[in-house]
PDB file of C-alpha atoms in Angstrom:
ATOM      1  CA  MET A 179      -8.335 -88.182  19.015  1.00 88.00           C
ATOM      2  CA  THR A 180      -8.503 -84.427  18.844  1.00 91.00           C
ATOM      3  CA  GLN A 181     -10.981 -84.429  21.708  1.00 94.00           C
ATOM      4  CA  PHE A 182      -8.278 -86.648  23.704  1.00 94.00           C
ATOM      5  CA  SER A 183      -5.638 -84.409  22.952  1.00 94.00           C
ATOM      6  CA  GLY A 184      -7.472 -81.284  24.401  1.00 95.00           C
ATOM      7  CA  LEU A 185      -8.340 -83.309  27.514  1.00 94.00           C
ATOM      8  CA  LEU A 186      -4.845 -84.471  28.050  1.00 94.00           C
ATOM      9  CA  LYS A 187      -3.522 -80.610  27.334  1.00 94.00           C
ATOM     10  CA  VAL A 188      -6.266 -79.298  30.153  1.00 94.00           C
ATOM     11  CA  VAL A 189      -5.238 -81.964  32.442  1.00 93.00           C
ATOM     12  CA  ARG A 190      -1.402 -81.259  32.131  1.00 91.00           C
ATOM     13  CA  GLU A 191      -2.143 -77.388  32.542  1.00 91.00           C
ATOM     14  CA  ARG A 192      -4.232 -78.100  35.833  1.00 91.00           C
ATOM     15  CA  GLY A 193      -1.301 -79.929  37.381  1.00 87.00           C
ATOM     16  CA  GLY A 194      -2.344 -83.612  36.288  1.00 83.00           C
ATOM     17  CA  ASP A 195       0.956 -84.947  37.153  1.00 76.00           C
ATOM     18  CA  GLY A 196       0.701 -84.143  40.653  1.00 72.00           C
ATOM     19  CA  THR A 197       3.461 -83.236  43.189  1.00 67.00           C
ATOM     20  CA  MET A 198       5.286 -86.431  42.321  1.00 70.00           C
ATOM     21  CA  ARG A 199       5.081 -87.410  46.274  1.00 78.00           C
ATOM     22  CA  GLY A 200       5.104 -91.193  47.188  1.00 80.00           C
ATOM     23  CA  ARG A 201       5.317 -94.078  45.022  1.00 83.00           C
ATOM     24  CA  PRO A 202       5.643 -93.185  41.263  1.00 81.00           C
ATOM     25  CA  TRP A 203       3.058 -94.159  38.772  1.00 82.00           C
ATOM     26  CA  SER A 204       3.782 -97.067  36.554  1.00 87.00           C
ATOM     27  CA  LEU A 205       1.800 -95.549  33.678  1.00 89.00           C
ATOM     28  CA  PRO A 206       2.500 -92.091  31.490  1.00 91.00           C
ATOM     29  CA  LEU A 207      -0.063 -89.596  32.140  1.00 91.00           C
ATOM     30  CA  ALA A 208      -1.680 -90.176  28.744  1.00 93.00           C
ATOM     31  CA  GLU A 209      -2.388 -93.674  29.541  1.00 94.00           C
ATOM     32  CA  ARG A 210      -3.804 -92.873  32.861  1.00 92.00           C
ATOM     33  CA  VAL A 211      -6.171 -90.034  31.450  1.00 92.00           C
ATOM     34  CA  LEU A 212      -7.377 -92.451  28.840  1.00 93.00           C
ATOM     35  CA  MET A 213      -7.960 -95.183  31.619  1.00 93.00           C
ATOM     36  CA  VAL A 214     -10.128 -92.871  33.296  1.00 91.00           C
ATOM     37  CA  ALA A 215     -11.885 -91.610  30.222  1.00 89.00           C
ATOM     38  CA  VAL A 216     -13.186 -94.990  29.137  1.00 90.00           C
TER      39      VAL A 216
END
């Protein structure tokens, strides 16, 4: 869980939520990162 929290923090710092252009995401950022990590 600690490693995932660190990964999520890095993704947020690097602009992981994007520019919010186009169709909005149906999943929160944490769930999208988890899906990619798995």
